[in-house]
Amino acid sequence: MGFTFAYRLILVVATASLLGVSLANKDWGSPNSNYTGWGWGWGSSKSNHTGQGFNNHPLNETQGSKKIIVGGSENWHFGFNYSNWAFNNAPFYFNDTLVFKYDPPSNTTFPHSVYLFPDRWSYLNCDLKRAKAVANTTEGGGDGFEFVLKRWTPYYFACGERNGFHCKVGSMRFMVMPLFRWHY
């Protein structure tokens, strides 16, 4: 009796999990949804759907990796909310490249850098002792510093200048979690 109940419970959980995973990326076609353009369901790319979805990003029919300038036209500077930027520009995928563009230090600009934190706790506390400097104050000039998202893990970025002040005030930090690209 106990084995039968446990077996049925496992079967129900497994079925619910498979159903949840299969529906998680289904294209529901709602104009306010994160439109994926996979061609399933209402408003698929074969219908009259405009390809405009979450935050009015155009549908990207190409499935290759992208180069994404951190902050968009704002680049990497003090006073811009990069957490909001990352949320509004998600999702990010494996092998996408984040490009950090910032001016090298001068008499008129504050220096910036890019630090990568090993975990959420050190990120939230801006613990630079545990973070790794991945770009110094001069690497953001010109075409910028490029960082490729190569693992399925959260990436926690921040500016480490001014003894972590740019990170601590909350504006020059963000996290991304790259997703798998599915090809059908």
Coordinates of N, CA, C and O in Angstrom, one line a residue:
M1 N 0.8 -1.2 0.0 CA 0.0 0.0 0.0 C 0.9 1.3 0.0 O 0.7 2.2 -0.8
G2 N 1.9 1.3 0.9 CA 2.8 2.4 1.0 C 3.6 2.6 -0.3 O 3.8 3.7 -0.8
F3 N 4.0 1.5 -0.8 CA 4.8 1.6 -2.1 C 3.9 2.1 -3.2 O 4.4 2.9 -4.0
T4 N 2.7 1.6 -3.3 CA 1.8 2.1 -4.4 C 1.5 3.6 -4.3 O 1.6 4.3 -5.3
F5 N 1.3 4.1 -3.1 CA 1.1 5.5 -2.9 C 2.3 6.3 -3.3 O 2.3 7.3 -4.0
A6 N 3.5 5.9 -2.8 CA 4.8 6.6 -3.2 C 5.0 6.5 -4.7 O 5.4 7.5 -5.3
Y7 N 4.7 5.4 -5.3 CA 4.9 5.2 -6.8 C 4.0 6.2 -7.5 O 4.4 6.8 -8.4
R8 N 2.7 6.3 -7.1 CA 1.8 7.2 -7.7 C 2.2 8.6 -7.5 O 2.0 9.5 -8.4
L9 N 2.7 9.0 -6.3 CA 3.1 10.3 -6.0 C 4.3 10.7 -6.9 O 4.3 11.8 -7.5
I10 N 5.2 9.8 -7.1 CA 6.4 10.1 -8.0 C 5.9 10.2 -9.4 O 6.4 11.1 -10.1
L11 N 5.0 9.4 -9.8 CA 4.4 9.5 -11.2 C 3.7 10.8 -11.4 O 3.9 11.5 -12.5
V12 N 3.0 11.3 -10.5 CA 2.2 12.6 -10.6 C 3.2 13.7 -10.6 O 3.1 14.6 -11.4
V13 N 4.3 13.7 -9.7 CA 5.3 14.8 -9.7 C 6.1 14.8 -11.0 O 6.3 15.9 -11.6
A14 N 6.4 13.6 -11.5 CA 7.2 13.6 -12.8 C 6.4 14.1 -13.9 O 6.8 14.8 -14.8
T15 N 5.1 13.7 -14.0 CA 4.2 14.2 -15.0 C 4.0 15.7 -15.0 O 4.1 16.4 -16.0
A16 N 3.8 16.2 -13.8 CA 3.6 17.6 -13.6 C 4.9 18.4 -14.0 O 4.8 19.4 -14.6
S17 N 6.0 17.8 -13.7 CA 7.3 18.5 -14.0 C 7.5 18.5 -15.5 O 7.9 19.5 -16.1
L18 N 7.2 17.4 -16.2 CA 7.4 17.4 -17.6 C 6.4 18.3 -18.3 O 6.7 19.0 -19.2
L19 N 5.2 18.4 -17.8 CA 4.2 19.3 -18.4 C 4.6 20.7 -18.1 O 4.5 21.6 -19.0
G20 N 5.1 21.0 -16.9 CA 5.6 22.4 -16.6 C 6.7 22.8 -17.5 O 6.8 23.9 -18.0
V21 N 7.7 21.9 -17.7 CA 8.8 22.3 -18.5 C 8.4 22.4 -20.0 O 8.9 23.3 -20.7
S22 N 7.5 21.6 -20.5 CA 7.1 21.7 -21.9 C 6.3 22.9 -22.1 O 6.3 23.5 -23.2
L23 N 5.6 23.4 -21.1 CA 4.7 24.6 -21.3 C 5.5 25.9 -21.0 O 5.0 27.0 -21.3
A24 N 6.6 25.8 -20.3 CA 7.3 27.0 -19.8 C 7.7 27.9 -21.0 O 7.7 29.1 -20.8
N25 N 8.1 27.4 -22.1 CA 8.6 28.2 -23.2 C 7.6 28.2 -24.4 O 7.9 28.5 -25.5
K26 N 6.3 27.8 -24.1 CA 5.3 27.7 -25.1 C 5.0 29.2 -25.5 O 4.8 30.0 -24.7
D27 N 4.8 29.4 -26.8 CA 4.4 30.7 -27.3 C 2.9 30.8 -27.2 O 2.2 30.3 -28.0
W28 N 2.5 31.6 -26.2 CA 1.1 31.9 -26.0 C 0.6 33.0 -26.9 O -0.6 33.2 -27.0
G29 N 1.5 33.8 -27.5 CA 1.1 34.8 -28.5 C 0.5 36.0 -27.8 O 0.0 36.9 -28.5
S30 N 0.5 36.2 -26.5 CA 0.0 37.4 -25.9 C 1.0 38.5 -26.2 O 2.2 38.3 -26.1
P31 N 0.5 39.7 -26.5 CA 1.4 40.8 -26.8 C 2.2 41.2 -25.5 O 3.2 41.8 -25.7
N32 N 1.8 40.8 -24.3 CA 2.6 41.2 -23.2 C 3.4 40.0 -22.6 O 3.9 40.1 -21.6
S33 N 3.5 39.0 -23.4 CA 4.3 37.8 -23.0 C 5.7 37.9 -23.5 O 6.0 38.7 -24.4
N34 N 6.5 37.1 -23.0 CA 7.9 37.0 -23.5 C 7.9 36.2 -24.8 O 8.1 35.0 -24.7
Y35 N 7.5 36.8 -25.9 CA 7.3 36.1 -27.1 C 8.6 35.4 -27.6 O 9.6 36.0 -27.7
T36 N 8.5 34.1 -27.9 CA 9.7 33.4 -28.3 C 9.7 33.1 -29.7 O 10.8 32.8 -30.3
G37 N 8.6 33.1 -30.4 CA 8.6 32.9 -31.9 C 8.9 31.5 -32.3 O 9.4 31.2 -33.3
W38 N 8.6 30.5 -31.4 CA 8.9 29.1 -31.7 C 7.9 28.5 -32.7 O 8.0 27.4 -33.1
G39 N 6.8 29.3 -33.0 CA 5.9 28.8 -34.0 C 4.8 27.9 -33.4 O 4.2 27.2 -34.1
W40 N 4.6 27.9 -32.1 CA 3.6 27.1 -31.4 C 2.5 28.0 -31.0 O 2.7 29.1 -30.5
G41 N 1.3 27.5 -30.9 CA 0.2 28.2 -30.3 C -0.3 29.4 -31.0 O 0.0 29.6 -32.2
W42 N -1.1 30.1 -30.3 CA -1.7 31.3 -30.9 C -0.7 32.4 -31.2 O 0.3 32.5 -30.5
G43 N -0.9 33.1 -32.3 CA 0.0 34.2 -32.6 C 1.4 33.7 -33.0 O 2.4 34.4 -32.8
S44 N 1.5 32.5 -33.6 CA 2.9 32.0 -33.9 C 3.4 32.9 -35.1 O 2.7 33.7 -35.7
S45 N 4.7 32.7 -35.4 CA 5.3 33.5 -36.4 C 4.6 33.2 -37.8 O 4.8 34.0 -38.7
K46 N 3.8 32.2 -37.9 CA 3.2 31.9 -39.2 C 1.8 32.7 -39.3 O 1.2 32.7 -40.3
S47 N 1.4 33.3 -38.2 CA 0.2 34.1 -38.3 C 0.5 35.6 -38.5 O 1.6 35.9 -38.9
N48 N -0.4 36.5 -38.2 CA -0.1 37.9 -38.4 C 0.5 38.6 -37.3 O 0.5 39.8 -37.2
H49 N 1.1 37.8 -36.4 CA 1.8 38.4 -35.2 C 3.0 39.2 -35.7 O 3.7 38.9 -36.6
T50 N 3.2 40.3 -35.1 CA 4.2 41.3 -35.5 C 5.6 40.9 -35.1 O 6.6 41.5 -35.5
G51 N 5.7 39.9 -34.2 CA 7.0 39.6 -33.6 C 7.5 40.5 -32.5 O 8.6 40.4 -32.0
Q52 N 6.6 41.4 -32.1 CA 6.9 42.3 -31.0 C 6.3 41.6 -29.7 O 5.2 41.2 -29.7
G53 N 7.2 41.6 -28.7 CA 6.8 40.9 -27.5 C 7.2 41.7 -26.3 O 7.0 42.9 -26.2
F54 N 7.7 41.0 -25.3 CA 8.1 41.6 -24.0 C 9.0 42.8 -24.3 O 10.0 42.8 -25.0
N55 N 8.6 44.0 -23.8 CA 9.3 45.2 -23.9 C 9.5 45.6 -25.3 O 10.4 46.3 -25.7
N56 N 8.7 45.2 -26.2 CA 8.7 45.5 -27.6 C 10.0 45.2 -28.3 O 10.4 46.0 -29.2
H57 N 10.7 44.2 -27.9 CA 11.9 43.8 -28.6 C 11.5 43.1 -29.8 O 10.6 42.2 -29.8
P58 N 12.0 43.3 -31.0 CA 11.7 42.6 -32.2 C 12.1 41.2 -32.1 O 13.0 40.8 -31.4
L59 N 11.3 40.3 -32.7 CA 11.6 38.9 -32.8 C 12.9 38.7 -33.5 O 13.1 39.2 -34.6
N60 N 13.8 38.0 -32.9 CA 15.1 37.7 -33.5 C 15.0 36.3 -34.0 O 15.1 35.3 -33.3
E61 N 14.9 36.2 -35.3 CA 14.8 34.9 -36.0 C 16.1 34.1 -36.0 O 16.1 32.9 -36.2
T62 N 17.2 34.8 -35.8 CA 18.5 34.1 -35.8 C 18.7 33.5 -34.5 O 18.3 34.1 -33.4
Q63 N 19.4 32.4 -34.4 CA 19.5 31.6 -33.2 C 21.0 31.7 -32.7 O 21.3 30.9 -31.8
G64 N 21.8 32.5 -33.3 CA 23.2 32.5 -32.8 C 23.4 33.4 -31.6 O 22.5 34.0 -31.1
S65 N 24.6 33.4 -31.1 CA 24.9 34.2 -29.9 C 24.9 35.7 -30.3 O 25.1 36.0 -31.5
K66 N 24.7 36.5 -29.3 CA 24.6 38.0 -29.5 C 25.7 38.7 -28.7 O 26.1 38.2 -27.7
K67 N 26.1 39.9 -29.2 CA 26.9 40.8 -28.5 C 25.9 41.8 -27.9 O 25.2 42.5 -28.6
I68 N 26.0 42.0 -26.6 CA 25.0 42.9 -25.9 C 25.8 43.9 -25.2 O 26.7 43.6 -24.3
I69 N 25.6 45.2 -25.5 CA 26.3 46.3 -24.8 C 25.6 46.5 -23.5 O 24.4 46.8 -23.5
V70 N 26.4 46.3 -22.4 CA 25.8 46.5 -21.1 C 25.4 48.0 -20.9 O 26.2 48.9 -21.1
G71 N 24.1 48.2 -20.6 CA 23.5 49.5 -20.5 C 23.0 50.1 -21.8 O 22.5 51.2 -21.8
G72 N 23.2 49.3 -22.9 CA 22.7 49.9 -24.2 C 23.5 51.1 -24.5 O 24.7 51.2 -24.4
S73 N 22.8 52.2 -24.9 CA 23.4 53.4 -25.3 C 24.0 54.2 -24.1 O 24.8 55.1 -24.3
E74 N 23.6 53.8 -22.9 CA 24.2 54.4 -21.7 C 25.6 53.9 -21.3 O 26.3 54.5 -20.5
N75 N 26.0 52.8 -21.9 CA 27.2 52.1 -21.5 C 27.3 51.8 -20.0 O 26.3 51.7 -19.4
W76 N 28.5 51.8 -19.5 CA 28.8 51.4 -18.1 C 29.3 52.6 -17.4 O 30.4 53.1 -17.5
H77 N 28.3 53.3 -16.6 CA 28.7 54.5 -15.9 C 27.9 54.6 -14.6 O 26.9 53.9 -14.4
F78 N 28.4 55.4 -13.7 CA 27.7 55.6 -12.4 C 26.4 56.3 -12.6 O 26.2 57.2 -13.4
G79 N 25.4 55.9 -11.8 CA 24.1 56.6 -11.8 C 23.0 55.9 -12.7 O 21.9 56.4 -12.8
F80 N 23.4 54.8 -13.4 CA 22.4 54.1 -14.2 C 22.1 52.8 -13.5 O 22.9 52.2 -12.9
N81 N 20.8 52.4 -13.5 CA 20.4 51.2 -12.8 C 20.5 50.0 -13.7 O 19.7 49.7 -14.6
Y82 N 21.6 49.2 -13.5 CA 21.9 48.1 -14.4 C 21.1 46.9 -14.0 O 20.9 46.0 -14.9
S83 N 20.6 46.8 -12.8 CA 19.7 45.7 -12.5 C 18.4 45.8 -13.3 O 17.9 44.8 -13.8
N84 N 17.9 47.0 -13.4 CA 16.7 47.2 -14.2 C 17.0 47.0 -15.7 O 16.2 46.4 -16.4
W85 N 18.2 47.4 -16.1 CA 18.6 47.2 -17.5 C 18.6 45.7 -17.8 O 18.1 45.2 -18.8
A86 N 19.2 44.9 -16.9 CA 19.3 43.4 -17.1 C 17.9 42.8 -17.1 O 17.7 41.9 -18.0
F87 N 17.1 43.2 -16.2 CA 15.7 42.7 -16.2 C 15.0 43.0 -17.5 O 14.3 42.1 -18.1
N88 N 15.1 44.2 -18.0 CA 14.4 44.6 -19.2 C 14.9 44.0 -20.5 O 14.3 44.0 -21.5
N89 N 16.2 43.6 -20.4 CA 16.8 43.0 -21.6 C 17.0 41.5 -21.6 O 17.6 41.0 -22.5
A90 N 16.5 40.9 -20.6 CA 16.5 39.4 -20.5 C 15.6 38.9 -21.5 O 14.7 39.6 -22.0
P91 N 15.8 37.6 -21.9 CA 16.8 36.7 -21.4 C 18.1 36.8 -22.1 O 18.2 37.3 -23.2
F92 N 19.1 36.3 -21.4 CA 20.5 36.2 -21.9 C 20.7 34.7 -22.1 O 20.2 33.9 -21.4
Y93 N 21.5 34.3 -23.1 CA 21.7 32.9 -23.4 C 23.2 32.5 -23.4 O 24.1 33.4 -23.4
F94 N 23.5 31.2 -23.3 CA 24.8 30.7 -23.4 C 25.5 31.3 -24.6 O 24.9 31.4 -25.7
N95 N 26.8 31.6 -24.5 CA 27.6 32.2 -25.5 C 27.3 33.6 -26.0 O 27.9 34.0 -26.9
D96 N 26.3 34.2 -25.3 CA 26.1 35.6 -25.6 C 27.3 36.3 -25.0 O 27.9 35.9 -24.0
T97 N 27.7 37.5 -25.5 CA 28.8 38.2 -25.1 C 28.3 39.6 -24.5 O 27.6 40.3 -25.2
L98 N 28.7 39.8 -23.3 CA 28.4 41.1 -22.7 C 29.5 42.0 -22.9 O 30.7 41.7 -22.7
V99 N 29.3 43.2 -23.5 CA 30.3 44.2 -23.8 C 30.2 45.4 -22.8 O 29.1 46.0 -22.8
F100 N 31.2 45.6 -22.0 CA 31.3 46.7 -21.0 C 32.1 47.8 -21.7 O 33.3 47.7 -21.9
K101 N 31.4 48.9 -22.0 CA 32.0 50.1 -22.6 C 32.0 51.2 -21.5 O 31.0 51.6 -21.0
Y102 N 33.2 51.7 -21.3 CA 33.3 52.8 -20.3 C 34.6 53.6 -20.7 O 35.6 53.1 -21.2
D103 N 34.6 54.9 -20.3 CA 35.7 55.8 -20.6 C 36.9 55.4 -19.7 O 36.7 55.2 -18.5
P104 N 38.1 55.5 -20.2 CA 39.2 55.3 -19.3 C 39.3 56.5 -18.4 O 38.7 57.6 -18.6
P105 N 39.9 56.4 -17.2 CA 40.0 57.5 -16.2 C 40.6 58.7 -16.8 O 41.6 58.6 -17.6
S106 N 40.1 59.8 -16.4 CA 40.6 61.1 -16.8 C 40.3 62.2 -15.8 O 39.7 61.8 -14.7
N107 N 40.6 63.4 -16.0 CA 40.3 64.5 -15.0 C 38.8 64.7 -15.0 O 38.3 65.3 -14.0
T108 N 38.0 64.3 -16.0 CA 36.6 64.6 -16.1 C 35.7 63.4 -15.9 O 34.5 63.5 -15.8
T109 N 36.3 62.2 -15.8 CA 35.5 61.0 -15.6 C 36.0 60.1 -14.4 O 37.2 60.1 -14.2
F110 N 35.1 59.5 -13.7 CA 35.4 58.6 -12.7 C 35.9 57.3 -13.3 O 35.3 56.8 -14.4
P111 N 36.8 56.6 -12.7 CA 37.3 55.3 -13.3 C 36.2 54.2 -13.0 O 35.5 54.3 -12.0
H112 N 36.1 53.3 -13.9 CA 35.2 52.1 -13.7 C 36.0 50.8 -14.0 O 37.0 50.9 -14.7
S113 N 35.5 49.7 -13.5 CA 36.1 48.4 -13.7 C 34.9 47.4 -13.7 O 33.8 47.8 -13.5
V114 N 35.2 46.2 -13.9 CA 34.2 45.1 -13.9 C 34.7 44.0 -12.9 O 35.8 43.5 -13.1
Y115 N 33.9 43.7 -11.9 CA 34.2 42.6 -11.0 C 33.1 41.6 -11.1 O 32.0 41.9 -11.4
L116 N 33.6 40.3 -10.9 CA 32.7 39.2 -11.0 C 32.6 38.5 -9.6 O 33.7 38.2 -9.1
F117 N 31.5 38.5 -9.0 CA 31.3 37.9 -7.6 C 31.0 36.4 -7.7 O 30.3 35.9 -8.6
P118 N 31.5 35.6 -6.7 CA 31.4 34.2 -6.8 C 30.0 33.7 -6.4 O 29.6 32.6 -6.7
D119 N 29.3 34.5 -5.6 CA 28.0 34.1 -5.1 C 27.1 35.3 -4.8 O 27.5 36.4 -4.8
R120 N 25.8 35.0 -4.6 CA 24.8 36.0 -4.3 C 25.2 36.8 -3.1 O 25.0 38.0 -3.0
W121 N 25.6 36.1 -2.0 CA 25.9 36.8 -0.8 C 27.0 37.9 -0.9 O 26.8 39.0 -0.5
S122 N 28.1 37.5 -1.6 CA 29.2 38.5 -1.7 C 28.7 39.6 -2.7 O 29.1 40.8 -2.5
Y123 N 27.9 39.3 -3.7 CA 27.3 40.3 -4.6 C 26.4 41.3 -3.8 O 26.6 42.5 -3.9
L124 N 25.5 40.8 -3.0 CA 24.6 41.7 -2.2 C 25.3 42.5 -1.2 O 24.9 43.7 -1.0
N125 N 26.5 42.0 -0.7 CA 27.3 42.8 0.2 C 28.4 43.6 -0.4 O 29.2 44.2 0.3
C126 N 28.5 43.5 -1.7 CA 29.6 44.1 -2.5 C 31.0 43.8 -1.8 O 31.8 44.6 -1.6
D127 N 31.2 42.5 -1.5 CA 32.4 42.0 -0.9 C 33.5 41.8 -1.9 O 33.6 40.7 -2.5
L128 N 34.2 42.9 -2.2 CA 35.3 42.8 -3.2 C 36.4 41.9 -2.9 O 37.1 41.4 -3.8
K129 N 36.6 41.5 -1.6 CA 37.7 40.6 -1.3 C 37.4 39.2 -1.9 O 38.3 38.5 -2.2
R130 N 36.1 38.9 -2.1 CA 35.8 37.6 -2.7 C 35.6 37.7 -4.2 O 35.4 36.6 -4.8
A131 N 35.5 38.9 -4.7 CA 35.2 39.1 -6.1 C 36.5 39.0 -6.9 O 37.6 39.2 -6.4
K132 N 36.4 38.8 -8.2 CA 37.5 38.7 -9.1 C 37.4 39.9 -10.1 O 36.4 40.1 -10.8
A133 N 38.5 40.7 -10.2 CA 38.5 41.8 -11.2 C 38.7 41.1 -12.6 O 39.6 40.4 -12.9
V134 N 37.7 41.3 -13.5 CA 37.7 40.7 -14.8 C 38.1 41.8 -15.9 O 38.5 41.5 -17.0
A135 N 37.9 43.1 -15.5 CA 38.4 44.2 -16.4 C 38.8 45.4 -15.6 O 38.1 45.8 -14.6
N136 N 40.0 45.9 -15.9 CA 40.5 47.0 -15.1 C 39.9 48.3 -15.7 O 39.1 48.4 -16.6
T137 N 40.4 49.5 -15.2 CA 39.9 50.8 -15.5 C 40.1 51.2 -16.9 O 39.4 52.1 -17.4
T138 N 41.0 50.6 -17.6 CA 41.3 51.0 -19.0 C 40.7 50.0 -20.1 O 40.7 50.4 -21.2
E139 N 40.3 48.9 -19.7 CA 39.8 47.9 -20.7 C 38.5 48.2 -21.3 O 38.1 47.5 -22.2
G140 N 37.7 49.1 -20.8 CA 36.4 49.4 -21.3 C 36.4 50.4 -22.4 O 35.3 50.7 -23.0
G141 N 37.5 51.0 -22.7 CA 37.6 52.0 -23.8 C 37.5 51.3 -25.2 O 37.6 50.1 -25.3
G142 N 37.4 52.1 -26.2 CA 37.3 51.6 -27.6 C 36.1 50.7 -27.8 O 35.0 51.1 -27.6
D143 N 36.4 49.5 -28.2 CA 35.3 48.5 -28.5 C 34.7 47.9 -27.2 O 33.8 47.2 -27.2
G144 N 35.4 48.2 -26.0 CA 34.9 47.7 -24.8 C 35.5 46.4 -24.4 O 36.2 45.7 -25.1
F145 N 35.2 46.0 -23.1 CA 35.7 44.7 -22.6 C 34.5 43.7 -22.9 O 33.4 43.9 -22.6
E146 N 34.9 42.5 -23.4 CA 33.9 41.5 -23.7 C 34.0 40.3 -22.7 O 35.1 39.8 -22.4
F147 N 32.8 39.9 -22.3 CA 32.7 38.8 -21.3 C 31.7 37.8 -21.9 O 30.5 38.1 -22.1
V148 N 32.1 36.5 -22.2 CA 31.2 35.5 -22.8 C 30.6 34.7 -21.6 O 31.3 34.2 -20.7
L149 N 29.3 34.5 -21.7 CA 28.5 33.7 -20.7 C 28.7 32.3 -21.1 O 28.0 31.8 -22.0
K150 N 29.6 31.5 -20.5 CA 29.9 30.2 -20.9 C 29.4 29.1 -20.0 O 29.5 27.9 -20.4
R151 N 28.8 29.4 -18.9 CA 28.3 28.4 -18.0 C 26.9 28.7 -17.6 O 26.4 29.8 -17.6
W152 N 26.2 27.6 -17.2 CA 24.8 27.7 -16.7 C 24.9 28.0 -15.2 O 24.8 27.1 -14.4
T153 N 25.1 29.2 -14.8 CA 25.3 29.7 -13.5 C 24.9 31.2 -13.4 O 25.1 31.9 -14.4
P154 N 24.5 31.7 -12.3 CA 24.3 33.1 -12.2 C 25.6 33.9 -12.3 O 26.6 33.4 -11.7
Y155 N 25.6 34.9 -13.0 CA 26.8 35.8 -13.1 C 26.5 37.1 -12.4 O 25.4 37.7 -12.7
Y156 N 27.3 37.5 -11.4 CA 27.1 38.7 -10.6 C 28.2 39.7 -10.9 O 29.3 39.5 -10.6
F157 N 27.8 40.8 -11.6 CA 28.8 41.8 -12.0 C 28.6 43.1 -11.2 O 27.5 43.4 -10.8
A158 N 29.7 43.8 -11.0 CA 29.6 45.1 -10.4 C 30.9 45.9 -10.7 O 31.9 45.3 -11.1
C159 N 30.8 47.2 -10.5 CA 32.0 48.1 -10.6 C 32.7 48.0 -9.2 O 32.0 48.2 -8.2
G160 N 34.0 47.9 -9.2 CA 34.7 47.8 -8.0 C 35.5 49.0 -7.6 O 36.2 49.0 -6.6
E161 N 35.3 50.1 -8.3 CA 36.0 51.3 -8.0 C 35.5 52.0 -6.8 O 34.4 51.8 -6.4
R162 N 36.3 53.0 -6.3 CA 35.9 53.7 -5.1 C 35.7 52.8 -3.9 O 34.7 53.0 -3.2
N163 N 36.5 51.8 -3.9 CA 36.4 50.8 -2.8 C 35.0 50.2 -2.7 O 34.5 49.9 -1.6
G164 N 34.4 50.0 -3.8 CA 33.1 49.3 -3.9 C 32.0 50.3 -3.8 O 30.8 49.8 -3.7
F165 N 32.2 51.6 -3.7 CA 31.1 52.5 -3.6 C 30.1 52.4 -4.7 O 28.9 52.5 -4.5
H166 N 30.6 52.3 -5.9 CA 29.7 52.2 -7.1 C 28.8 51.0 -7.0 O 27.7 51.1 -7.5
C167 N 29.3 50.0 -6.4 CA 28.5 48.8 -6.2 C 27.5 49.0 -5.0 O 26.3 48.6 -5.1
K168 N 28.0 49.5 -3.9 CA 27.3 49.6 -2.7 C 26.0 50.5 -2.8 O 25.0 50.3 -2.2
V169 N 26.1 51.6 -3.6 CA 24.9 52.4 -3.8 C 23.9 51.7 -4.7 O 22.8 52.3 -4.9
G170 N 24.2 50.6 -5.3 CA 23.2 49.8 -5.9 C 23.1 50.0 -7.4 O 22.3 49.3 -8.1
S171 N 23.7 51.0 -8.0 CA 23.5 51.2 -9.4 C 24.4 50.5 -10.3 O 23.9 50.0 -11.3
M172 N 25.6 50.3 -10.0 CA 26.6 49.7 -11.0 C 26.8 48.2 -10.6 O 27.9 47.8 -10.4
R173 N 25.7 47.5 -10.6 CA 25.8 46.1 -10.4 C 24.5 45.4 -11.0 O 23.4 46.1 -11.0
F174 N 24.7 44.2 -11.4 CA 23.5 43.4 -12.0 C 23.9 42.0 -12.0 O 25.1 41.6 -11.9
M175 N 22.9 41.1 -12.2 CA 23.1 39.7 -12.4 C 22.4 39.2 -13.6 O 21.4 39.8 -14.0
V176 N 23.0 38.2 -14.2 CA 22.3 37.5 -15.3 C 22.4 36.0 -15.1 O 23.4 35.5 -14.5
M177 N 21.4 35.3 -15.6 CA 21.4 33.8 -15.6 C 21.2 33.4 -17.0 O 20.1 33.5 -17.6
P178 N 22.3 32.9 -17.7 CA 22.1 32.5 -19.1 C 21.2 31.3 -19.2 O 21.3 30.4 -18.4
L179 N 20.5 31.2 -20.3 CA 19.6 30.1 -20.6 C 20.1 29.3 -21.8 O 20.9 29.8 -22.6
F180 N 19.5 28.1 -21.9 CA 19.8 27.3 -23.1 C 19.0 27.9 -24.3 O 17.9 28.3 -24.1
R181 N 19.6 27.8 -25.5 CA 18.9 28.1 -26.7 C 18.4 26.8 -27.3 O 19.1 25.9 -27.5
W182 N 17.1 26.7 -27.5 CA 16.5 25.5 -28.0 C 16.3 25.7 -29.5 O 15.8 26.7 -30.0
H183 N 16.7 24.7 -30.3 CA 16.6 24.7 -31.7 C 15.6 23.6 -32.1 O 15.9 22.4 -31.7
Y184 N 14.6 23.9 -32.8 CA 13.6 22.9 -33.2 C 13.5 22.9 -34.7 O 13.7 23.9 -35.4

